[in-house]
mmCIF file of N, CA and C in Angstrom:
data_model
loop_
_atom_site.group_PDB
_atom_site.id
_atom_site.type_symbol
_atom_site.label_atom_id
_atom_site.label_comp_id
_atom_site.label_asym_id
_atom_site.label_seq_id
_atom_site.Cartn_x
_atom_site.Cartn_y
_atom_site.Cartn_z
ATOM 1 N N MET U 10 47.095 89.491 111.171
ATOM 2 C CA MET U 10 48.413 89.090 111.936
ATOM 3 C C MET U 10 48.185 87.646 112.675
ATOM 4 N N ILE U 11 49.035 86.866 112.528
ATOM 5 C CA ILE U 11 49.071 85.409 112.597
ATOM 6 C C ILE U 11 49.352 85.167 114.543
ATOM 7 N N THR U 12 48.725 84.415 115.218
ATOM 8 C CA THR U 12 49.160 84.097 116.632
ATOM 9 C C THR U 12 49.324 82.613 116.644
ATOM 10 N N ALA U 13 50.169 82.117 117.045
ATOM 11 C CA ALA U 13 50.331 80.765 117.165
ATOM 12 C C ALA U 13 51.164 80.544 118.459
ATOM 13 N N THR U 14 51.009 79.419 119.412
ATOM 14 C CA THR U 14 51.459 78.993 120.408
ATOM 15 C C THR U 14 51.776 77.677 120.548
ATOM 16 N N LEU U 15 52.925 77.141 121.002
ATOM 17 C CA LEU U 15 53.405 75.760 121.258
ATOM 18 C C LEU U 15 53.893 75.678 122.454
ATOM 19 N N GLY U 16 53.552 74.731 123.075
ATOM 20 C CA GLY U 16 54.216 74.467 124.640
ATOM 21 C C GLY U 16 54.299 72.988 125.097
ATOM 22 N N VAL U 17 55.217 72.903 126.362
ATOM 23 C CA VAL U 17 55.222 71.540 126.617
ATOM 24 C C VAL U 17 55.813 71.692 128.140
ATOM 25 N N LYS U 18 55.538 71.041 129.213
ATOM 26 C CA LYS U 18 56.103 70.776 130.432
ATOM 27 C C LYS U 18 57.045 69.631 130.339
ATOM 28 N N LEU U 19 58.403 70.021 131.031
ATOM 29 C CA LEU U 19 59.463 69.172 131.131
ATOM 30 C C LEU U 19 59.692 69.038 132.570
ATOM 31 N N ALA U 20 60.029 67.625 133.061
ATOM 32 C CA ALA U 20 60.588 67.612 134.552
ATOM 33 C C ALA U 20 61.894 67.034 134.336
ATOM 34 N N SER U 21 62.618 67.452 135.448
ATOM 35 C CA SER U 21 64.106 66.937 135.640
ATOM 36 C C SER U 21 64.447 67.375 137.111
ATOM 37 N N GLN U 22 65.628 66.834 137.269
ATOM 38 C CA GLN U 22 66.200 67.055 138.740
ATOM 39 C C GLN U 22 66.712 68.617 138.959
ATOM 40 N N CYS U 23 66.214 69.242 140.043
ATOM 41 C CA CYS U 23 66.939 70.521 140.410
ATOM 42 C C CYS U 23 68.309 70.335 140.890
ATOM 43 N N GLU U 24 69.046 71.091 140.345
ATOM 44 C CA GLU U 24 70.496 71.268 140.591
ATOM 45 C C GLU U 24 70.876 71.868 142.105
ATOM 46 N N SER U 25 69.961 72.611 142.695
ATOM 47 C CA SER U 25 69.956 73.045 143.863
ATOM 48 C C SER U 25 69.571 72.033 144.976
ATOM 49 N N CYS U 26 68.506 71.436 145.028
ATOM 50 C CA CYS U 26 68.397 70.551 146.073
ATOM 51 C C CYS U 26 67.968 69.196 145.710
ATOM 52 N N GLY U 27 67.848 68.742 144.567
ATOM 53 C CA GLY U 27 67.713 67.296 143.998
ATOM 54 C C GLY U 27 66.097 67.012 143.598
ATOM 55 N N GLY U 28 65.389 68.258 144.001
ATOM 56 C CA GLY U 28 63.803 67.766 143.993
ATOM 57 C C GLY U 28 63.313 67.889 142.450
ATOM 58 N N GLU U 29 62.143 67.764 142.344
ATOM 59 C CA GLU U 29 61.766 67.952 141.024
ATOM 60 C C GLU U 29 61.571 69.219 140.340
ATOM 61 N N LEU U 30 62.119 69.357 139.035
ATOM 62 C CA LEU U 30 62.044 70.881 138.650
ATOM 63 C C LEU U 30 61.173 70.563 137.424
ATOM 64 N N VAL U 31 60.157 71.654 137.406
ATOM 65 C CA VAL U 31 59.219 71.509 136.263
ATOM 66 C C VAL U 31 59.682 73.003 135.398
ATOM 67 N N ARG U 32 59.511 72.793 134.166
ATOM 68 C CA ARG U 32 60.034 73.742 133.296
ATOM 69 C C ARG U 32 58.854 73.695 132.179
ATOM 70 N N ASP U 33 58.121 74.949 132.059
ATOM 71 C CA ASP U 33 57.321 75.148 131.103
ATOM 72 C C ASP U 33 57.888 75.975 129.774
ATOM 73 N N VAL U 34 58.161 75.105 128.762
ATOM 74 C CA VAL U 34 58.943 75.756 127.729
ATOM 75 C C VAL U 34 57.943 75.848 126.689
ATOM 76 N N GLY U 35 58.112 77.113 125.606
ATOM 77 C CA GLY U 35 57.362 77.344 124.700
ATOM 78 C C GLY U 35 57.732 78.108 123.358
ATOM 79 N N GLN U 36 57.047 78.166 122.355
ATOM 80 C CA GLN U 36 57.411 79.103 121.211
ATOM 81 C C GLN U 36 56.039 79.696 121.018
ATOM 82 N N PHE U 37 56.217 81.023 120.558
ATOM 83 C CA PHE U 37 54.953 81.781 120.108
ATOM 84 C C PHE U 37 55.408 82.858 118.990
ATOM 85 N N ILE U 38 54.227 83.359 118.534
ATOM 86 C CA ILE U 38 54.283 84.648 117.693
ATOM 87 C C ILE U 38 53.550 85.569 118.361
ATOM 88 N N ASP U 39 54.248 86.748 118.398
ATOM 89 C CA ASP U 39 53.401 87.977 119.256
ATOM 90 C C ASP U 39 53.840 89.041 118.268
ATOM 91 N N ARG U 40 52.965 89.740 117.775
ATOM 92 C CA ARG U 40 52.950 91.211 116.955
ATOM 93 C C ARG U 40 53.925 91.012 115.849
ATOM 94 N N GLY U 41 53.964 89.768 114.985
ATOM 95 C CA GLY U 41 54.861 89.568 113.957
ATOM 96 C C GLY U 41 56.168 88.941 114.435
ATOM 97 N N ARG U 42 56.509 88.600 115.555
ATOM 98 C CA ARG U 42 57.813 88.323 115.852
ATOM 99 C C ARG U 42 57.961 86.751 116.452
ATOM 100 N N LEU U 43 58.958 86.096 116.138
ATOM 101 C CA LEU U 43 58.902 84.756 116.717
ATOM 102 C C LEU U 43 59.656 84.960 118.128
ATOM 103 N N TRP U 44 58.924 84.196 119.323
ATOM 104 C CA TRP U 44 59.615 84.078 120.304
ATOM 105 C C TRP U 44 59.649 82.656 121.211
ATOM 106 N N TRP U 45 60.539 82.870 122.121
ATOM 107 C CA TRP U 45 60.262 81.449 122.793
ATOM 108 C C TRP U 45 60.529 81.635 124.478
ATOM 109 N N GLY U 46 59.990 81.125 125.111
ATOM 110 C CA GLY U 46 60.098 81.286 126.554
ATOM 111 C C GLY U 46 60.068 79.851 127.575
ATOM 112 N N VAL U 47 60.880 80.235 128.773
ATOM 113 C CA VAL U 47 60.967 79.125 129.599
ATOM 114 C C VAL U 47 60.444 79.677 130.930
ATOM 115 N N GLU U 48 59.680 78.860 131.975
ATOM 116 C CA GLU U 48 59.620 79.240 133.149
ATOM 117 C C GLU U 48 59.829 77.884 133.838
ATOM 118 N N GLY U 49 60.609 78.061 134.904
ATOM 119 C CA GLY U 49 61.087 77.005 135.603
ATOM 120 C C GLY U 49 60.690 77.016 137.231
ATOM 121 N N GLN U 50 60.422 76.087 137.950
ATOM 122 C CA GLN U 50 60.143 76.058 139.266
ATOM 123 C C GLN U 50 60.271 74.722 139.866
ATOM 124 N N CYS U 51 61.229 74.612 141.023
ATOM 125 C CA CYS U 51 61.562 73.593 141.549
ATOM 126 C C CYS U 51 60.184 73.362 142.653
ATOM 127 N N GLN U 52 59.978 72.016 142.747
ATOM 128 C CA GLN U 52 58.614 71.655 143.713
ATOM 129 C C GLN U 52 59.041 71.755 145.011
ATOM 130 N N ALA U 53 60.420 71.539 145.120
ATOM 131 C CA ALA U 53 60.669 71.372 146.644
ATOM 132 C C ALA U 53 61.833 72.523 147.394
ATOM 133 N N CYS U 54 62.021 73.381 146.399
ATOM 134 C CA CYS U 54 62.723 74.451 146.877
ATOM 135 C C CYS U 54 62.424 75.794 146.294
ATOM 136 N N PRO U 55 62.964 77.093 146.742
ATOM 137 C CA PRO U 55 62.545 78.192 145.985
ATOM 138 C C PRO U 55 63.113 78.488 144.528
ATOM 139 N N ASN U 56 63.866 77.545 144.253
ATOM 140 C CA ASN U 56 64.668 77.716 142.944
ATOM 141 C C ASN U 56 63.549 77.915 141.647
ATOM 142 N N ALA U 57 63.429 79.138 141.063
ATOM 143 C CA ALA U 57 62.606 79.436 140.213
ATOM 144 C C ALA U 57 63.031 80.501 139.317
ATOM 145 N N TRP U 58 62.682 80.642 137.844
ATOM 146 C CA TRP U 58 63.247 81.558 137.037
ATOM 147 C C TRP U 58 62.036 81.729 135.703
ATOM 148 N N CYS U 59 62.380 82.592 135.169
ATOM 149 C CA CYS U 59 61.353 83.027 133.752
ATOM 150 C C CYS U 59 62.667 83.481 132.772
ATOM 151 N N GLU U 60 62.355 83.182 131.582
ATOM 152 C CA GLU U 60 63.486 83.590 130.560
ATOM 153 C C GLU U 60 62.775 83.533 129.499
ATOM 154 N N MET U 61 62.938 84.741 128.352
ATOM 155 C CA MET U 61 62.193 84.645 126.996
ATOM 156 C C MET U 61 63.066 85.623 126.035
ATOM 157 N N ASP U 62 63.080 85.349 124.931
ATOM 158 C CA ASP U 62 63.707 86.121 124.113
ATOM 159 C C ASP U 62 63.107 85.959 122.510
ATOM 160 N N THR U 63 63.420 86.783 121.775
ATOM 161 C CA THR U 63 62.880 86.604 120.364
ATOM 162 C C THR U 63 63.861 85.658 119.574
ATOM 163 N N GLY U 64 63.555 85.251 118.417
ATOM 164 C CA GLY U 64 64.259 84.552 117.345
ATOM 165 C C GLY U 64 64.059 83.181 117.668
ATOM 166 N N PRO U 65 65.058 82.164 116.945
ATOM 167 C CA PRO U 65 64.781 80.875 116.967
ATOM 168 C C PRO U 65 65.141 80.322 118.568
ATOM 169 N N ALA U 66 64.276 79.511 118.882
ATOM 170 C CA ALA U 66 64.424 78.911 120.271
ATOM 171 C C ALA U 66 65.856 78.051 120.344
ATOM 172 N N PRO U 67 66.182 78.179 121.658
ATOM 173 C CA PRO U 67 67.405 77.075 121.900
ATOM 174 C C PRO U 67 67.068 75.528 121.786
ATOM 175 N N ASP U 68 68.134 74.803 121.035
ATOM 176 C CA ASP U 68 67.880 73.624 120.602
ATOM 177 C C ASP U 68 67.003 72.748 121.538
ATOM 178 N N ASP U 69 67.279 72.825 122.869
ATOM 179 C CA ASP U 69 66.545 71.980 123.598
ATOM 180 C C ASP U 69 65.236 72.034 123.950
ATOM 181 N N ILE U 70 64.779 73.592 123.666
ATOM 182 C CA ILE U 70 63.253 73.780 123.765
ATOM 183 C C ILE U 70 62.562 73.208 122.363
ATOM 184 N N ARG U 71 63.411 73.656 121.208
ATOM 185 C CA ARG U 71 63.071 73.237 119.815
ATOM 186 C C ARG U 71 62.832 71.585 120.024
ATOM 187 N N GLN U 72 63.515 70.984 120.292
ATOM 188 C CA GLN U 72 63.587 69.449 120.329
ATOM 189 C C GLN U 72 62.506 68.865 121.241
ATOM 190 N N ALA U 73 62.179 69.631 122.225
ATOM 191 C CA ALA U 73 61.141 69.202 123.210
ATOM 192 C C ALA U 73 59.942 69.371 122.540
ATOM 193 N N LEU U 74 59.506 70.489 121.854
ATOM 194 C CA LEU U 74 58.210 70.719 121.199
ATOM 195 C C LEU U 74 58.197 69.759 120.011
ATOM 196 N N LEU U 75 59.102 69.553 119.283
ATOM 197 C CA LEU U 75 59.146 68.621 118.198
ATOM 198 C C LEU U 75 58.770 67.266 118.543
ATOM 199 N N ILE U 76 59.276 66.844 119.535
ATOM 200 C CA ILE U 76 58.871 65.445 120.179
ATOM 201 C C ILE U 76 57.676 65.431 120.533
ATOM 202 N N LYS U 77 57.023 66.176 121.217
ATOM 203 C CA LYS U 77 55.859 66.539 121.814
ATOM 204 C C LYS U 77 54.664 66.645 120.835
ATOM 205 N N HIS U 78 55.014 67.588 119.936
ATOM 206 C CA HIS U 78 53.849 68.179 119.015
ATOM 207 C C HIS U 78 54.336 67.592 117.613
ATOM 208 N N GLY U 79 55.270 67.103 117.270
ATOM 209 C CA GLY U 79 55.587 66.667 115.965
ATOM 210 C C GLY U 79 56.097 68.004 115.099
ATOM 211 N N PRO U 80 56.881 67.656 113.846
ATOM 212 C CA PRO U 80 57.057 68.578 112.987
ATOM 213 C C PRO U 80 56.138 69.103 112.122
ATOM 214 N N ALA U 81 56.036 70.321 111.372
ATOM 215 C CA ALA U 81 55.297 70.742 110.323
ATOM 216 C C ALA U 81 56.036 70.935 109.070
ATOM 217 N N ARG U 82 55.609 70.998 108.080
ATOM 218 C CA ARG U 82 56.302 71.370 106.664
ATOM 219 C C ARG U 82 55.687 72.421 105.988
ATOM 220 N N LEU U 83 56.351 73.203 105.694
ATOM 221 C CA LEU U 83 56.011 74.624 104.746
ATOM 222 C C LEU U 83 56.535 74.393 103.449
ATOM 223 N N HIS U 84 55.632 74.323 102.482
ATOM 224 C CA HIS U 84 56.109 74.749 101.104
ATOM 225 C C HIS U 84 55.393 75.605 100.317
ATOM 226 N N LEU U 85 56.096 75.902 99.210
ATOM 227 C CA LEU U 85 55.269 76.864 98.076
ATOM 228 C C LEU U 85 53.794 75.937 97.478
ATOM 229 N N ALA U 86 53.112 76.692 97.403
ATOM 230 C CA ALA U 86 51.731 76.145 96.650
ATOM 231 C C ALA U 86 51.911 76.102 95.237
ATOM 232 N N ASP U 87 52.625 77.188 94.650
ATOM 233 C CA ASP U 87 52.911 77.239 93.254
ATOM 234 C C ASP U 87 54.324 76.963 93.194
ATOM 235 N N LYS U 88 54.945 75.878 92.936
ATOM 236 C CA LYS U 88 56.310 75.573 92.767
ATOM 237 C C LYS U 88 56.935 76.395 91.324
ATOM 238 N N GLU U 89 56.152 76.918 90.436
ATOM 239 C CA GLU U 89 56.612 77.571 89.399
ATOM 240 C C GLU U 89 56.585 79.091 89.677
ATOM 241 N N ALA U 90 56.089 79.481 90.776
ATOM 242 C CA ALA U 90 56.192 81.123 91.012
ATOM 243 C C ALA U 90 57.525 81.756 91.214
ATOM 244 N N SER U 91 57.616 82.726 91.112
ATOM 245 C CA SER U 91 58.708 83.636 91.138
ATOM 246 C C SER U 91 59.563 83.433 92.410
ATOM 247 N N LEU U 92 60.826 83.310 92.738
ATOM 248 C CA LEU U 92 61.621 83.317 94.017
ATOM 249 C C LEU U 92 61.799 84.550 94.403
ATOM 250 N N VAL U 93 61.935 85.583 93.611
ATOM 251 C CA VAL U 93 62.411 86.873 93.957
ATOM 252 C C VAL U 93 61.484 87.291 95.523
ATOM 253 N N PRO U 94 60.347 87.390 95.553
ATOM 254 C CA PRO U 94 59.560 87.458 96.845
ATOM 255 C C PRO U 94 59.684 86.698 97.875
ATOM 256 N N VAL U 95 60.142 85.477 97.660
ATOM 257 C CA VAL U 95 60.589 84.397 98.451
ATOM 258 C C VAL U 95 61.914 84.836 99.010
ATOM 259 N N LEU U 96 62.768 85.046 98.394
ATOM 260 C CA LEU U 96 64.076 85.566 98.427
ATOM 261 C C LEU U 96 64.337 86.785 99.680
ATOM 262 N N ARG U 97 63.145 87.880 99.330
ATOM 263 C CA ARG U 97 63.231 88.820 99.912
ATOM 264 C C ARG U 97 62.809 88.643 101.246
ATOM 265 N N ALA U 98 61.705 87.780 101.453
ATOM 266 C CA ALA U 98 61.137 87.464 102.547
ATOM 267 C C ALA U 98 62.035 86.722 103.834
ATOM 268 N N LEU U 99 62.808 85.993 103.055
ATOM 269 C CA LEU U 99 63.755 84.941 103.704
ATOM 270 C C LEU U 99 64.914 85.824 104.326
ATOM 271 N N ARG U 100 65.380 86.735 103.455
ATOM 272 C CA ARG U 100 66.552 87.344 103.977
ATOM 273 C C ARG U 100 66.101 88.380 104.868
ATOM 274 N N GLU U 101 65.003 88.866 104.759
ATOM 275 C CA GLU U 101 64.248 89.921 105.730
ATOM 276 C C GLU U 101 64.106 89.518 107.261
ATOM 277 N N MET U 102 63.316 88.167 107.069
ATOM 278 C CA MET U 102 63.019 87.060 108.361
ATOM 279 C C MET U 102 64.034 86.422 109.039
ATOM 280 N N GLN U 103 64.829 85.976 108.272
ATOM 281 C CA GLN U 103 65.875 85.102 108.987
ATOM 282 C C GLN U 103 67.251 85.710 108.777
ATOM 283 N N HIS U 104 67.470 87.004 108.347
ATOM 284 C CA HIS U 104 68.972 87.585 108.291
ATOM 285 C C HIS U 104 69.679 86.946 107.853
ATOM 286 N N LEU U 105 69.369 86.416 106.619
ATOM 287 C CA LEU U 105 70.383 85.553 105.603
ATOM 288 C C LEU U 105 71.065 86.317 104.489
ATOM 289 N N SER U 106 72.281 86.058 104.228
ATOM 290 C CA SER U 106 72.998 86.439 102.861
ATOM 291 C C SER U 106 72.102 86.007 101.713
ATOM 292 N N LEU U 107 72.385 86.431 100.595
ATOM 293 C CA LEU U 107 71.791 86.023 99.681
ATOM 294 C C LEU U 107 71.869 84.645 99.214
ATOM 295 N N GLY U 108 73.191 84.006 99.199
ATOM 296 C CA GLY U 108 73.330 82.778 99.042
ATOM 297 C C GLY U 108 72.684 81.689 100.048
ATOM 298 N N GLU U 109 72.575 82.086 101.362
ATOM 299 C CA GLU U 109 71.932 81.118 102.174
ATOM 300 C C GLU U 109 70.240 81.351 101.914
ATOM 301 N N ALA U 110 69.930 82.584 101.210
ATOM 302 C CA ALA U 110 68.282 82.506 101.108
ATOM 303 C C ALA U 110 68.158 81.712 99.908
ATOM 304 N N ARG U 111 69.123 81.717 99.018
ATOM 305 C CA ARG U 111 68.827 80.960 97.824
ATOM 306 C C ARG U 111 68.692 79.368 97.963
ATOM 307 N N LEU U 112 69.408 78.947 99.001
ATOM 308 C CA LEU U 112 69.378 77.612 99.433
ATOM 309 C C LEU U 112 68.262 77.256 100.031
ATOM 310 N N MET U 113 67.532 78.167 101.018
ATOM 311 C CA MET U 113 66.546 77.820 101.938
ATOM 312 C C MET U 113 65.330 78.151 100.725
ATOM 313 N N ALA U 114 65.308 78.850 99.738
ATOM 314 C CA ALA U 114 64.221 78.964 98.928
ATOM 315 C C ALA U 114 64.263 77.956 97.923
ATOM 316 N N ALA U 115 65.297 77.312 97.365
ATOM 317 C CA ALA U 115 65.432 76.088 96.720
ATOM 318 C C ALA U 115 64.787 75.089 97.537
ATOM 319 N N ASP U 116 65.229 74.832 98.768
ATOM 320 C CA ASP U 116 64.510 73.711 99.725
ATOM 321 C C ASP U 116 62.823 73.925 99.627
ATOM 322 N N LEU U 117 62.514 75.141 100.082
ATOM 323 C CA LEU U 117 60.955 75.517 100.202
ATOM 324 C C LEU U 117 60.366 75.146 98.858
ATOM 325 N N GLN U 118 60.984 75.381 97.640
ATOM 326 C CA GLN U 118 60.166 74.998 96.423
ATOM 327 C C GLN U 118 60.165 73.586 96.277
ATOM 328 N N GLU U 119 61.448 72.815 96.576
ATOM 329 C CA GLU U 119 61.494 71.564 96.239
ATOM 330 C C GLU U 119 60.754 70.343 97.132
ATOM 331 N N VAL U 120 61.401 70.582 98.450
ATOM 332 C CA VAL U 120 60.799 69.568 99.528
ATOM 333 C C VAL U 120 60.094 70.096 100.739
ATOM 334 N N GLY U 121 60.193 71.481 100.704
ATOM 335 C CA GLY U 121 59.495 72.155 101.841
ATOM 336 C C GLY U 121 60.470 72.558 102.814
ATOM 337 N N LEU U 122 60.372 73.136 103.858
ATOM 338 C CA LEU U 122 60.891 73.371 105.253
ATOM 339 C C LEU U 122 60.175 72.522 106.313
ATOM 340 N N VAL U 123 61.052 72.109 107.135
ATOM 341 C CA VAL U 123 60.297 71.529 108.239
ATOM 342 C C VAL U 123 60.745 72.056 109.457
ATOM 343 N N GLY U 124 60.172 72.387 110.525
ATOM 344 C CA GLY U 124 60.389 72.799 111.668
ATOM 345 C C GLY U 124 59.017 72.831 112.600
ATOM 346 N N THR U 125 59.147 73.384 113.853
ATOM 347 C CA THR U 125 57.978 73.362 114.550
ATOM 348 C C THR U 125 56.798 74.032 113.940
ATOM 349 N N SER U 126 55.647 73.849 114.247
ATOM 350 C CA SER U 126 54.380 74.591 113.636
ATOM 351 C C SER U 126 54.340 75.920 113.748
ATOM 352 N N VAL U 127 55.044 76.581 114.994
ATOM 353 C CA VAL U 127 55.026 78.047 115.169
ATOM 354 C C VAL U 127 56.252 78.436 114.276
ATOM 355 N N GLU U 128 57.164 78.026 114.127
ATOM 356 C CA GLU U 128 58.497 78.451 113.175
ATOM 357 C C GLU U 128 57.572 78.357 111.793
ATOM 358 N N MET U 129 57.053 77.342 111.264
ATOM 359 C CA MET U 129 56.502 77.376 109.721
ATOM 360 C C MET U 129 55.363 78.462 109.706
ATOM 361 N N ALA U 130 54.507 78.745 110.863
ATOM 362 C CA ALA U 130 53.468 79.699 110.735
ATOM 363 C C ALA U 130 54.217 81.232 110.552
ATOM 364 N N TYR U 131 55.344 81.183 111.455
ATOM 365 C CA TYR U 131 55.784 82.523 111.276
ATOM 366 C C TYR U 131 56.445 83.099 109.872
ATOM 367 N N LEU U 132 57.085 81.999 109.310
ATOM 368 C CA LEU U 132 57.628 82.139 107.847
ATOM 369 C C LEU U 132 56.621 82.236 106.971
ATOM 370 N N ALA U 133 55.542 81.431 107.257
ATOM 371 C CA ALA U 133 54.345 81.567 106.161
ATOM 372 C C ALA U 133 53.722 82.892 106.290
ATOM 373 N N GLU U 134 53.674 83.346 107.459
ATOM 374 C CA GLU U 134 53.192 84.810 107.566
ATOM 375 C C GLU U 134 54.032 85.919 106.816
ATOM 376 N N GLY U 135 55.311 85.752 106.911
ATOM 377 C CA GLY U 135 56.093 86.615 106.083
ATOM 378 C C GLY U 135 56.129 86.441 104.507
ATOM 379 N N LEU U 136 56.146 85.274 104.340
ATOM 380 C CA LEU U 136 55.893 84.998 102.986
ATOM 381 C C LEU U 136 54.514 85.584 102.578
ATOM 382 N N ARG U 137 53.553 85.380 103.064
ATOM 383 C CA ARG U 137 52.336 85.780 102.452
ATOM 384 C C ARG U 137 52.203 87.267 102.597
ATOM 385 N N ASN U 138 52.739 87.909 103.427
ATOM 386 C CA ASN U 138 52.909 89.335 103.112
ATOM 387 C C ASN U 138 53.846 89.847 102.191
ATOM 388 N N ARG U 139 54.435 88.735 101.442
ATOM 389 C CA ARG U 139 54.865 89.295 100.155
ATOM 390 C C ARG U 139 54.388 88.399 99.026
ATOM 391 N N SER U 140 52.930 88.295 99.218
ATOM 392 C CA SER U 140 52.152 87.757 98.361
ATOM 393 C C SER U 140 52.693 86.195 97.667
ATOM 394 N N VAL U 141 53.078 85.628 98.503
ATOM 395 C CA VAL U 141 53.626 84.037 98.142
ATOM 396 C C VAL U 141 52.763 83.142 98.864
ATOM 397 N N THR U 142 52.006 82.269 98.051
ATOM 398 C CA THR U 142 50.907 81.363 98.490
ATOM 399 C C THR U 142 51.889 80.222 98.957
ATOM 400 N N VAL U 143 51.658 79.663 100.450
ATOM 401 C CA VAL U 143 52.229 78.805 101.022
ATOM 402 C C VAL U 143 51.311 77.886 101.718
ATOM 403 N N THR U 144 51.801 76.558 102.001
ATOM 404 C CA THR U 144 50.745 75.786 102.957
ATOM 405 C C THR U 144 51.571 74.989 103.893
ATOM 406 N N ILE U 145 51.117 74.753 104.990
ATOM 407 C CA ILE U 145 51.688 74.056 106.108
ATOM 408 C C ILE U 145 51.056 72.700 106.439
ATOM 409 N N THR U 146 51.817 71.920 106.262
ATOM 410 C CA THR U 146 51.093 70.466 106.487
ATOM 411 C C THR U 146 51.947 69.811 108.102
ATOM 412 N N PRO U 147 51.058 69.170 108.844
ATOM 413 C CA PRO U 147 51.635 68.368 109.822
ATOM 414 C C PRO U 147 52.263 67.154 109.188
ATOM 415 N N LEU U 148 53.374 66.766 109.858
ATOM 416 C CA LEU U 148 54.051 65.618 109.535
ATOM 417 C C LEU U 148 53.704 64.659 110.346
ATOM 418 N N PRO U 149 53.686 63.314 109.830
ATOM 419 C CA PRO U 149 53.440 62.376 111.088
ATOM 420 C C PRO U 149 54.523 61.979 111.920
ATOM 421 N N THR U 150 54.475 61.700 113.151
ATOM 422 C CA THR U 150 55.436 61.597 114.109
ATOM 423 C C THR U 150 55.718 60.222 114.613
#
C-alpha cells in the first residue's frame, strides 16, 4: 500500500483579530484513500481549527500544493495496453460515468494526467492494483 504526503504552510490575516493566521495544509494517502487536511492557528488570538476529509482537496489547498511542490504527470507505460482495466479503475476510484472515464483514460493514454504528486500516486496505486503499468514524472515548475 502506497503512502504519500504533501504539505505547505500558508500565512494570512486572521479574520477575528487581524493577527497572523498560519495554516498548515496538506494532502495524503492513508489506507488506500486520498485525504486532505487543514490546521489553522492565529499567532495573536485563540482562533484555531482543524479540518480533514477524504477525496479531492479544495481548490485553494490544491493550488497551494501545486505552487509549492509543482505538478506531476501520470501516464501509461504501455500506450497500446487494453483500456478496460484502466476504465474500471478510474470509474471505481473517481466515481465517474463510463463516458467520463473514457475521456480520462484517453488523456492518460495520450498526454497523461496532471495533478499533485499525491493525487497521481493515489491514481497510480489503483491502476497498478488492476495490473496497469504507469509511471509518474515530476513536471518542471
